[in-house]
Amino acid sequence: MATCYITDVHKILATLGEGTFGKVVKVKDMDMDRVMALKIIKNVEKYREAAKLEINALEKIAEKDPEGRNLCVKMLDWFDYRGHMCLAFEMLGLSVFDFLKDNNYQPYPLEAVRHIAYQMCYSVKFLHDNKLTHTDLKPENILFVDSDFEIMYKLGWAQPCDVWSIGCIVFELYLGITLFQTHDNREHLAMMERILGPIPYRMARKTKTKYFYHGKLDWDEKSSAGRYVRENCKPLHRYQTSDDEDHRNLFDLVSRMLEYEPGTRISLAEALRHPFFDKIPTSQQLGDFRAAGDEARERSHSLSR
């Protein structure tokens, strides 16, 4: 079979994934003698424009964090090849979703959930501090550095939407199931109310969607869909598999991340100081939060004496 090259120097080794935007392939840069993940965007104007915005964001990230201390994926290069925007990235390992799938959706151990959640909060806080919002956080977009799984991960609207996404991801890692398993908007809202309680009247009145009537969700609980939601969803804390302090802390953090009101939802800076992360070893704490955690523990210790 003939060797396939996308350019004179980029030898295609394998296809890593495909989507509506294009595909990602594993390539070897023959000039630099290095293996990379190359994201090849379809030659469609809206995808080209989206790719340019992504490149701008990635260049800003590289400028603010040239050494990659904030766990964001590193773009090595980009170029336009016959109308296809091509973005080259460092080669990473499996996504946390693929690892979950390969293990028959067995949940992650709580300690792994703790580390993944901590590093997600740390990394996305860096984006928020630099006025960037991810908007597409999901297990498929969080990658192990390599397949030996040293719990180091990479991540790629208004910033509170990212916090909500992280809350959903933490839940999925803990139980191995998706929190809101539906693609129907009205059913999704019904699941939210079943799991998190009623959507606040102020928000329901303010929305321009067709799903609410006089400030309440327009939903028939006696329909087949209504029965499905009632039988397959339950209040958030009833998903807790143990009453140990670690599990209670995890669910307290998730519930704060899933506050309906964006203004009262926990920030990532606050999340990083949540008791759930107190057991992160000092050697594995990141940035300013290492010192902050030590100070908090010292204050707690002095008060108890």
PDB file of N, CA, C and O in Angstrom, residues 24-25 36-41 50-52 54-55 58 75-79 84-89:
ATOM      1  N   VAL A  24      -9.023  14.099  12.819  1.00  0.00           N
ATOM      2  CA  VAL A  24      -7.712  14.211  13.470  1.00  0.00           C
ATOM      3  C   VAL A  24      -6.904  12.980  13.088  1.00  0.00           C
ATOM      4  O   VAL A  24      -7.386  11.846  13.208  1.00  0.00           O
ATOM      5  N   VAL A  25      -5.683  13.202  12.607  1.00  0.00           N
ATOM      6  CA  VAL A  25      -4.821  12.092  12.199  1.00  0.00           C
ATOM      7  C   VAL A  25      -3.496  12.168  12.949  1.00  0.00           C
ATOM      8  O   VAL A  25      -3.054  13.246  13.365  1.00  0.00           O
ATOM      9  N   MET A  36       2.921  13.923  15.745  1.00  0.00           N
ATOM     10  CA  MET A  36       1.973  14.931  16.193  1.00  0.00           C
ATOM     11  C   MET A  36       0.551  14.469  15.890  1.00  0.00           C
ATOM     12  O   MET A  36       0.332  13.563  15.079  1.00  0.00           O
ATOM     13  N   ALA A  37      -0.395  15.122  16.541  1.00  0.00           N
ATOM     14  CA  ALA A  37      -1.804  14.954  16.193  1.00  0.00           C
ATOM     15  C   ALA A  37      -2.183  16.144  15.319  1.00  0.00           C
ATOM     16  O   ALA A  37      -2.010  17.298  15.722  1.00  0.00           O
ATOM     17  N   LEU A  38      -2.669  15.869  14.107  1.00  0.00           N
ATOM     18  CA  LEU A  38      -2.997  16.939  13.165  1.00  0.00           C
ATOM     19  C   LEU A  38      -4.503  17.007  12.965  1.00  0.00           C
ATOM     20  O   LEU A  38      -5.137  16.035  12.531  1.00  0.00           O
ATOM     21  N   LYS A  39      -5.089  18.137  13.322  1.00  0.00           N
ATOM     22  CA  LYS A  39      -6.517  18.376  13.161  1.00  0.00           C
ATOM     23  C   LYS A  39      -6.726  19.020  11.790  1.00  0.00           C
ATOM     24  O   LYS A  39      -6.260  20.131  11.547  1.00  0.00           O
ATOM     25  N   ILE A  40      -7.403  18.307  10.891  1.00  0.00           N
ATOM     26  CA  ILE A  40      -7.605  18.770   9.512  1.00  0.00           C
ATOM     27  C   ILE A  40      -9.053  19.227   9.363  1.00  0.00           C
ATOM     28  O   ILE A  40      -9.986  18.427   9.466  1.00  0.00           O
ATOM     29  N   ILE A  41      -9.251  20.499   9.129  1.00  0.00           N
ATOM     30  CA  ILE A  41     -10.585  21.089   9.065  1.00  0.00           C
ATOM     31  C   ILE A  41     -11.108  21.033   7.626  1.00  0.00           C
ATOM     32  O   ILE A  41     -10.376  21.311   6.665  1.00  0.00           O
ATOM     33  N   ALA A  50     -14.187  29.144  12.204  1.00  0.00           N
ATOM     34  CA  ALA A  50     -14.117  28.612  13.571  1.00  0.00           C
ATOM     35  C   ALA A  50     -12.682  28.202  13.911  1.00  0.00           C
ATOM     36  O   ALA A  50     -12.214  28.410  15.039  1.00  0.00           O
ATOM     37  N   ALA A  51     -11.987  27.621  12.927  1.00  0.00           N
ATOM     38  CA  ALA A  51     -10.600  27.199  13.141  1.00  0.00           C
ATOM     39  C   ALA A  51      -9.702  28.408  13.415  1.00  0.00           C
ATOM     40  O   ALA A  51      -8.799  28.349  14.250  1.00  0.00           O
ATOM     41  N   LYS A  52      -9.967  29.514  12.714  1.00  0.00           N
ATOM     42  CA  LYS A  52      -9.169  30.735  12.942  1.00  0.00           C
ATOM     43  C   LYS A  52      -9.358  31.256  14.359  1.00  0.00           C
ATOM     44  O   LYS A  52      -8.408  31.713  15.007  1.00  0.00           O
ATOM     45  N   GLU A  54     -10.145  29.382  16.923  1.00  0.00           N
ATOM     46  CA  GLU A  54      -9.449  28.431  17.788  1.00  0.00           C
ATOM     47  C   GLU A  54      -7.953  28.710  17.802  1.00  0.00           C
ATOM     48  O   GLU A  54      -7.306  28.671  18.857  1.00  0.00           O
ATOM     49  N   ILE A  55      -7.400  28.994  16.633  1.00  0.00           N
ATOM     50  CA  ILE A  55      -5.967  29.305  16.539  1.00  0.00           C
ATOM     51  C   ILE A  55      -5.635  30.545  17.366  1.00  0.00           C
ATOM     52  O   ILE A  55      -4.650  30.569  18.114  1.00  0.00           O
ATOM     53  N   LEU A  58      -5.655  29.570  21.009  1.00  0.00           N
ATOM     54  CA  LEU A  58      -4.500  28.730  21.348  1.00  0.00           C
ATOM     55  C   LEU A  58      -3.205  29.541  21.365  1.00  0.00           C
ATOM     56  O   LEU A  58      -2.317  29.287  22.184  1.00  0.00           O
ATOM     57  N   MET A  75      -0.615  23.791  21.019  1.00  0.00           N
ATOM     58  CA  MET A  75      -0.572  23.795  19.556  1.00  0.00           C
ATOM     59  C   MET A  75       0.873  24.020  19.112  1.00  0.00           C
ATOM     60  O   MET A  75       1.519  24.981  19.529  1.00  0.00           O
ATOM     61  N   LEU A  76       1.378  23.118  18.292  1.00  0.00           N
ATOM     62  CA  LEU A  76       2.767  23.205  17.837  1.00  0.00           C
ATOM     63  C   LEU A  76       2.920  24.053  16.587  1.00  0.00           C
ATOM     64  O   LEU A  76       3.955  24.695  16.377  1.00  0.00           O
ATOM     65  N   ASP A  77       1.886  24.041  15.731  1.00  0.00           N
ATOM     66  CA  ASP A  77       1.984  24.725  14.442  1.00  0.00           C
ATOM     67  C   ASP A  77       0.596  24.764  13.818  1.00  0.00           C
ATOM     68  O   ASP A  77      -0.311  24.028  14.248  1.00  0.00           O
ATOM     69  N   TRP A  78       0.397  25.612  12.828  1.00  0.00           N
ATOM     70  CA  TRP A  78      -0.820  25.565  12.017  1.00  0.00           C
ATOM     71  C   TRP A  78      -0.480  26.038  10.609  1.00  0.00           C
ATOM     72  O   TRP A  78       0.464  26.784  10.397  1.00  0.00           O
ATOM     73  N   PHE A  79      -1.249  25.549   9.642  1.00  0.00           N
ATOM     74  CA  PHE A  79      -1.023  25.958   8.254  1.00  0.00           C
ATOM     75  C   PHE A  79      -2.293  25.712   7.439  1.00  0.00           C
ATOM     76  O   PHE A  79      -3.192  24.969   7.859  1.00  0.00           O
ATOM     77  N   HIS A  84      -7.740  23.690   3.499  1.00  0.00           N
ATOM     78  CA  HIS A  84      -7.988  23.005   4.769  1.00  0.00           C
ATOM     79  C   HIS A  84      -7.105  23.620   5.855  1.00  0.00           C
ATOM     80  O   HIS A  84      -5.878  23.601   5.727  1.00  0.00           O
ATOM     81  N   MET A  85      -7.721  24.178   6.883  1.00  0.00           N
ATOM     82  CA  MET A  85      -6.938  24.650   8.026  1.00  0.00           C
ATOM     83  C   MET A  85      -6.436  23.424   8.782  1.00  0.00           C
ATOM     84  O   MET A  85      -7.217  22.516   9.107  1.00  0.00           O
ATOM     85  N   CYS A  86      -5.139  23.380   9.056  1.00  0.00           N
ATOM     86  CA  CYS A  86      -4.529  22.235   9.744  1.00  0.00           C
ATOM     87  C   CYS A  86      -3.835  22.721  11.009  1.00  0.00           C
ATOM     88  O   CYS A  86      -2.987  23.618  10.954  1.00  0.00           O
ATOM     89  N   LEU A  87      -4.214  22.134  12.138  1.00  0.00           N
ATOM     90  CA  LEU A  87      -3.648  22.505  13.427  1.00  0.00           C
ATOM     91  C   LEU A  87      -2.886  21.318  13.986  1.00  0.00           C
ATOM     92  O   LEU A  87      -3.444  20.224  14.116  1.00  0.00           O
ATOM     93  N   ALA A  88      -1.622  21.521  14.299  1.00  0.00           N
ATOM     94  CA  ALA A  88      -0.775  20.443  14.815  1.00  0.00           C
ATOM     95  C   ALA A  88      -0.634  20.566  16.328  1.00  0.00           C
ATOM     96  O   ALA A  88      -0.350  21.653  16.846  1.00  0.00           O
ATOM     97  N   PHE A  89      -0.868  19.445  17.026  1.00  0.00           N
ATOM     98  CA  PHE A  89      -0.797  19.420  18.478  1.00  0.00           C
ATOM     99  C   PHE A  89       0.181  18.348  18.941  1.00  0.00           C
ATOM    100  O   PHE A  89       0.459  17.385  18.218  1.00  0.00           O
TER     101      PHE A  89
END
